[in-house]
Amino acid sequence: MSAALGLKAKPVSNEPADDDSDISALINRLTAEVNQIAVDKTKAIQQITNQMKMLALNALIESSRAGAQGAGFAVVAQEVRGVGQQVETIARELETQLTKRTGDLVASIDRMSQRSRGERMVDLSLNAVELIDRNLYERTCDVRWWATDSAVVDCAASPAPAAVTYASQRLGVILGAYTVYLDLWLCDLDGNVIANGRTDRFRVVGQNVAHTKWFREARTLRSGDDYVAGDVENQPLLGNAQVATYCASVRAGGEAHGAPIGVLAIHFDWEPQARAIVQGVRVGDSDKARVLLVDSNFRVIAASDGQGILSERISLSLNGQRSGFYHDRTGTMIAFHATPGYETYRGLGWYGVIVCGV
């Protein structure tokens, strides 16, 4: 089992996205240049045709003064005037059509760029929630494993002072190797904490946790193979720290189907671990992105800017989808992906979310 946040999901590289952005910007710039050249050239043609029309008009005036001798020249002047009008018409049509085509091309490129950016943000949202899923899967393994430790089982069966001391020492050794936990608690079936790993830091022995949701659910576990994954919460007995609590039942003889004799609760040090994940998502500075993890009630449980944790709820328009992206009324892009779970850890209905500013 990993002692720290060393798990790796498939990273979503920032480089291809930068390349896509650069290519889109280049095409947009070149298209704008072509459009400007077309406008400039058609205007130049129009100026020349205006000059031709003026010359033709002057020629007609002079031919009329010349009388019969200028009749042939008048025909030529009329033809020149007609050609000038045709060229002017063609130039105007060319300008209109080119402007429309280049405008359509720019709009199409912009839509493609937005779609590419949105799909990338969805992938990054998945990356974030998948990383935490893999990490929390290990927590479910840890709690079930440690609930079978002989010191834990013996203390739960008979919490004599010597057994409590030894169990606390054993839990302390585990905490020394597994730095992602704040504390480990061994509780009796009435919810009384009878031993913990950090006795010098957290004086929780004798406290009763029977009212907590995670303990109530742990009391009903069917076997030692099952576990409880609690919601992220502030734990008053741990200095109001943000924790995710995982529980397994301690059973007689350490057997999976032995009679339940206690509950082991392990408190995952949530805030620094989750912060490392959301701040590690490789969005670019130009994305102006806020990376979030939210629970099944859309409550913010991790944020790359450190704001709103456990107090803010966001509005997600899922439209029945597990993943996707959209723009809200302000033009802000919101990308999301539901937890896929990992191995036997099904997840808790959480989402990875990325909010990109405009």
XYZ file of C-alpha atoms in Angstrom:
358
model
C 0.000 0.000 0.000
C 1.194 3.508 -0.761
C 2.268 5.588 2.200
C 1.650 8.880 0.440
C -0.034 10.455 -2.529
C 2.152 8.666 -5.046
C -0.516 7.309 -7.352
C -0.484 8.184 -11.016
C -3.390 8.374 -13.400
C -2.864 8.808 -17.102
C -1.720 12.409 -17.370
C -3.340 14.756 -19.802
C -0.479 16.671 -21.364
C -0.612 20.417 -21.730
C 1.627 20.417 -24.818
C -0.810 19.190 -27.492
C -3.377 21.704 -26.275
C -0.832 24.508 -26.659
C -0.056 23.283 -30.174
C -3.748 23.236 -31.045
C -4.161 26.723 -29.653
C -1.139 28.002 -31.613
C -2.403 26.432 -34.851
C -5.876 27.890 -34.356
C -4.400 31.327 -33.679
C -2.166 31.037 -36.756
C -5.075 30.041 -39.013
C -7.194 32.857 -37.597
C -4.411 35.354 -38.234
C -3.732 34.130 -41.768
C -7.452 34.125 -42.567
C -7.773 37.683 -41.300
C -4.766 38.673 -43.442
C -6.276 37.047 -46.535
C -9.534 38.827 -45.843
C -7.763 42.173 -45.490
C -5.750 41.605 -48.676
C -8.946 40.751 -50.566
C -10.635 43.914 -49.299
C -7.624 46.063 -50.136
C -7.233 44.619 -53.645
C -10.913 44.880 -54.507
C -10.901 48.486 -53.355
C -7.879 49.109 -55.603
C -9.764 47.525 -58.519
C -12.773 49.686 -57.782
C -10.575 52.791 -57.824
C -9.152 51.804 -61.216
C -12.600 51.107 -62.644
C -13.777 54.474 -61.374
C -10.878 56.039 -63.254
C -11.815 54.039 -66.373
C -15.400 55.215 -66.110
C -14.262 58.795 -65.713
C -11.994 58.508 -68.764
C -14.811 56.934 -70.738
C -17.145 59.760 -69.720
C -14.589 62.384 -70.760
C -14.073 60.533 -74.063
C -17.799 60.549 -74.728
C -17.961 64.270 -74.069
C -15.050 64.960 -76.428
C -16.456 62.669 -79.145
C -19.779 64.489 -79.044
C -17.937 67.754 -79.590
C -16.126 66.269 -82.575
C -19.442 65.494 -84.248
C -19.483 62.859 -87.024
C -15.735 62.499 -86.913
C -15.877 61.413 -83.240
C -18.651 58.823 -83.673
C -16.276 55.852 -83.877
C -14.399 56.993 -80.819
C -17.702 57.244 -78.935
C -18.359 53.546 -79.544
C -14.970 52.689 -78.051
C -15.627 54.959 -75.067
C -18.975 53.263 -74.444
C -17.293 49.854 -74.526
C -14.614 51.008 -72.085
C -17.333 52.351 -69.809
C -19.204 49.036 -69.982
C -16.055 47.029 -69.218
C -15.365 49.285 -66.247
C -18.856 48.668 -64.884
C -18.453 44.901 -65.299
C -15.092 44.925 -63.533
C -16.572 46.985 -60.716
C -19.447 44.516 -60.332
C -17.046 41.569 -60.287
C -14.840 43.317 -57.719
C -17.777 43.985 -55.427
C -19.014 40.400 -55.714
C -15.490 39.127 -55.040
C -15.204 41.271 -51.923
C -18.609 40.150 -50.646
C -17.984 36.474 -51.288
C -14.440 36.464 -49.917
C -15.499 38.343 -46.791
C -18.340 35.902 -46.202
C -16.142 32.857 -46.826
C -13.332 34.062 -44.600
C -15.886 35.052 -41.924
C -17.395 31.565 -42.061
C -13.916 30.054 -41.860
C -12.994 32.136 -38.804
C -16.279 31.188 -37.084
C -15.736 27.498 -37.902
C -12.184 27.583 -36.568
C -13.385 29.300 -33.402
C -16.034 26.598 -32.871
C -13.460 23.846 -33.445
C -11.054 25.544 -31.040
C -13.765 25.867 -28.369
C -14.765 22.225 -28.804
C -11.140 21.095 -28.583
C -10.632 23.204 -25.466
C -13.831 21.877 -23.887
C -12.928 18.248 -24.578
C -9.500 18.831 -23.101
C -11.045 20.302 -19.952
C -13.352 17.290 -19.651
C -10.293 15.013 -19.856
C -8.539 17.051 -17.193
C -11.656 16.875 -14.993
C -11.570 13.096 -15.318
C -7.867 13.125 -14.555
C -8.471 14.956 -11.265
C -11.341 12.801 -9.990
C -9.620 9.618 -11.178
C -6.497 10.489 -9.212
C -8.463 10.952 -6.004
C -10.442 7.752 -6.677
C -7.263 5.726 -6.998
C -5.892 7.261 -3.854
C -9.050 6.609 -1.858
C -9.224 3.036 -3.130
C -6.001 2.457 -1.204
C -7.608 3.921 1.895
C -10.352 1.277 1.692
C -7.673 -1.390 1.471
C -5.748 0.078 4.407
C -8.675 0.151 6.820
C -9.729 -3.440 6.068
C -6.163 -4.655 6.438
C -5.415 -2.845 9.694
C -8.721 -3.978 11.228
C -7.265 -7.509 11.229
C -4.040 -6.500 13.037
C -3.683 -8.689 16.109
C -3.049 -5.735 18.432
C -6.251 -4.060 17.207
C -8.301 -7.269 17.442
C -7.003 -8.112 20.933
C -7.688 -4.609 22.234
C -11.231 -4.581 20.814
C -11.898 -7.986 22.387
C -10.505 -6.984 25.801
C -9.580 -3.299 26.220
C -7.378 -3.741 29.302
C -4.801 -0.954 29.860
C -1.900 -3.055 28.563
C -3.853 -3.978 25.415
C -4.850 -0.348 24.862
C -1.249 0.824 25.222
C 0.016 -1.794 22.794
C -2.760 -1.086 20.254
C -2.019 2.644 20.436
C 1.672 1.967 19.896
C 0.880 -0.231 16.926
C -1.414 2.417 15.413
C 1.333 4.992 15.982
C 3.809 2.840 14.039
C 1.371 2.669 11.143
C 0.932 6.449 11.204
C 4.695 6.873 11.076
C 4.761 5.085 7.729
C 1.464 6.311 6.303
C 1.729 10.077 6.364
C -1.611 10.732 4.667
C -3.566 10.078 7.889
C -4.217 12.422 10.792
C -5.162 9.677 13.248
C -6.457 6.120 13.575
C -9.172 5.328 16.095
C -10.266 2.031 17.548
C -13.836 2.210 18.862
C -15.952 -0.253 20.795
C -19.428 -1.155 19.598
C -20.956 1.632 21.700
C -18.942 4.259 19.855
C -16.360 4.922 22.577
C -12.815 5.567 21.332
C -10.635 3.096 23.232
C -7.283 3.614 21.450
C -5.711 5.972 18.919
C -2.367 6.359 17.193
C -1.469 9.946 18.106
C -2.168 10.023 21.810
C 0.221 12.933 22.350
C -1.540 15.120 19.808
C -5.188 14.087 19.931
C -6.657 13.163 23.298
C -9.683 11.338 21.960
C -9.713 8.186 24.108
C -12.983 8.156 26.023
C -14.806 10.310 23.492
C -18.015 8.903 22.049
C -18.642 8.981 18.288
C -21.823 6.894 18.174
C -23.726 9.856 16.694
C -21.558 10.082 13.576
C -22.827 8.811 10.241
C -19.679 6.813 9.517
C -19.828 4.969 12.842
C -23.510 4.119 12.482
C -22.880 2.714 9.021
C -19.806 0.789 10.212
C -21.861 -0.910 12.939
C -24.035 -2.478 10.231
C -21.271 -3.822 7.967
C -21.899 -7.453 7.078
C -18.296 -8.671 7.079
C -14.687 -7.674 7.429
C -14.493 -7.397 3.647
C -16.837 -4.409 3.655
C -16.016 -0.808 4.454
C -17.511 2.636 4.947
C -16.303 5.656 2.973
C -17.416 8.813 4.746
C -18.046 12.245 3.298
C -15.397 14.929 3.647
C -16.045 16.853 6.857
C -14.453 19.006 9.511
C -13.658 16.782 12.486
C -13.844 18.699 15.800
C -11.868 16.027 17.686
C -8.972 16.502 15.236
C -8.706 20.259 15.532
C -11.539 20.773 13.058
C -9.314 19.464 10.266
C -10.827 18.403 6.950
C -10.885 14.606 6.875
C -12.348 11.746 4.887
C -13.058 8.928 7.320
C -12.909 5.270 6.315
C -14.144 2.486 8.579
C -14.093 -1.287 8.795
C -15.460 -3.598 11.441
C -13.037 -5.344 13.792
C -14.082 -8.961 14.126
C -13.347 -11.790 16.518
C -10.129 -13.589 15.665
C -9.516 -11.180 12.819
C -11.772 -13.353 10.653
C -13.837 -11.720 7.918
C -17.023 -13.401 9.142
C -16.239 -13.373 12.838
C -18.540 -11.626 15.305
C -18.103 -7.810 15.255
C -16.247 -6.564 18.327
C -15.313 -3.011 17.351
C -14.831 -0.434 14.603
C -11.569 0.902 13.200
C -11.807 4.455 11.805
C -8.949 5.969 9.809
C -8.976 9.716 9.144
C -7.487 10.664 5.792
C -5.824 14.100 5.929
C -7.997 15.462 3.140
C -7.071 19.108 2.587
C -3.350 18.853 1.636
C -3.837 15.684 -0.410
C -6.814 17.037 -2.369
C -5.124 20.405 -2.832
C -2.088 18.711 -4.384
C -4.361 17.042 -6.932
C -6.439 20.054 -8.027
C -3.432 22.364 -8.131
C -1.497 19.750 -10.089
C -3.984 19.682 -12.967
C -2.102 21.130 -15.911
C -4.290 23.924 -17.163
C -2.650 26.878 -18.865
C -2.522 30.412 -17.524
C -4.623 31.559 -20.467
C -7.412 29.197 -19.413
C -8.065 31.230 -16.239
C -9.260 27.945 -14.800
C -10.530 26.983 -11.373
C -10.177 23.242 -10.781
C -12.663 21.678 -8.358
C -13.717 18.421 -6.796
C -17.369 18.420 -5.761
C -19.391 15.796 -3.913
C -22.705 14.269 -4.970
C -24.511 17.369 -3.681
C -22.219 19.642 -5.730
C -20.559 20.903 -2.568
C -16.980 22.033 -3.186
C -14.604 19.658 -1.404
C -11.388 20.807 -3.090
C -10.492 23.933 -5.069
C -7.295 25.001 -6.793
C -7.790 28.530 -5.452
C -8.476 27.262 -1.919
C -11.848 29.027 -1.791
C -15.280 27.740 -0.764
C -14.174 24.348 0.527
C -17.034 22.599 2.369
C -19.122 25.788 2.202
C -19.749 26.532 -1.482
C -22.140 24.692 -3.762
C -21.916 25.084 -7.507
C -24.637 24.733 -10.099
C -23.919 22.045 -12.680
C -26.077 21.517 -15.750
C -25.538 17.808 -16.297
C -28.461 17.170 -18.653
C -28.307 13.499 -17.731
C -24.672 13.170 -18.784
C -21.732 11.881 -16.768
C -19.320 14.141 -18.592
C -19.358 17.125 -20.894
C -18.885 20.863 -21.116
C -21.043 23.908 -21.747
C -21.031 27.693 -21.525
C -23.180 29.470 -18.969
C -24.950 32.787 -19.478
C -21.782 34.761 -18.834
C -19.800 32.800 -21.418
C -17.856 30.890 -18.788
C -16.936 27.362 -19.873
C -17.725 24.617 -17.357
C -16.357 21.106 -17.906
C -17.175 18.110 -15.698
C -16.673 14.388 -15.341
C -18.287 12.020 -12.856
C -16.213 9.667 -10.734
C -15.459 6.431 -12.596
C -14.500 4.617 -9.385
C -11.478 2.355 -9.211
C -11.290 -1.401 -8.669
C -13.691 -2.225 -5.803
C -14.060 1.453 -4.856
C -17.204 2.630 -6.636
C -16.781 6.246 -5.634
C -19.271 8.510 -3.868
C -20.849 10.290 -6.809
C -18.179 12.987 -6.905
C -17.264 15.113 -9.930
C -14.136 16.704 -11.246
C -15.047 20.194 -12.463
C -13.095 22.900 -14.272
C -14.479 26.426 -14.550
C -12.737 28.523 -17.211
C -13.031 32.286 -17.165
C -13.693 34.373 -20.247
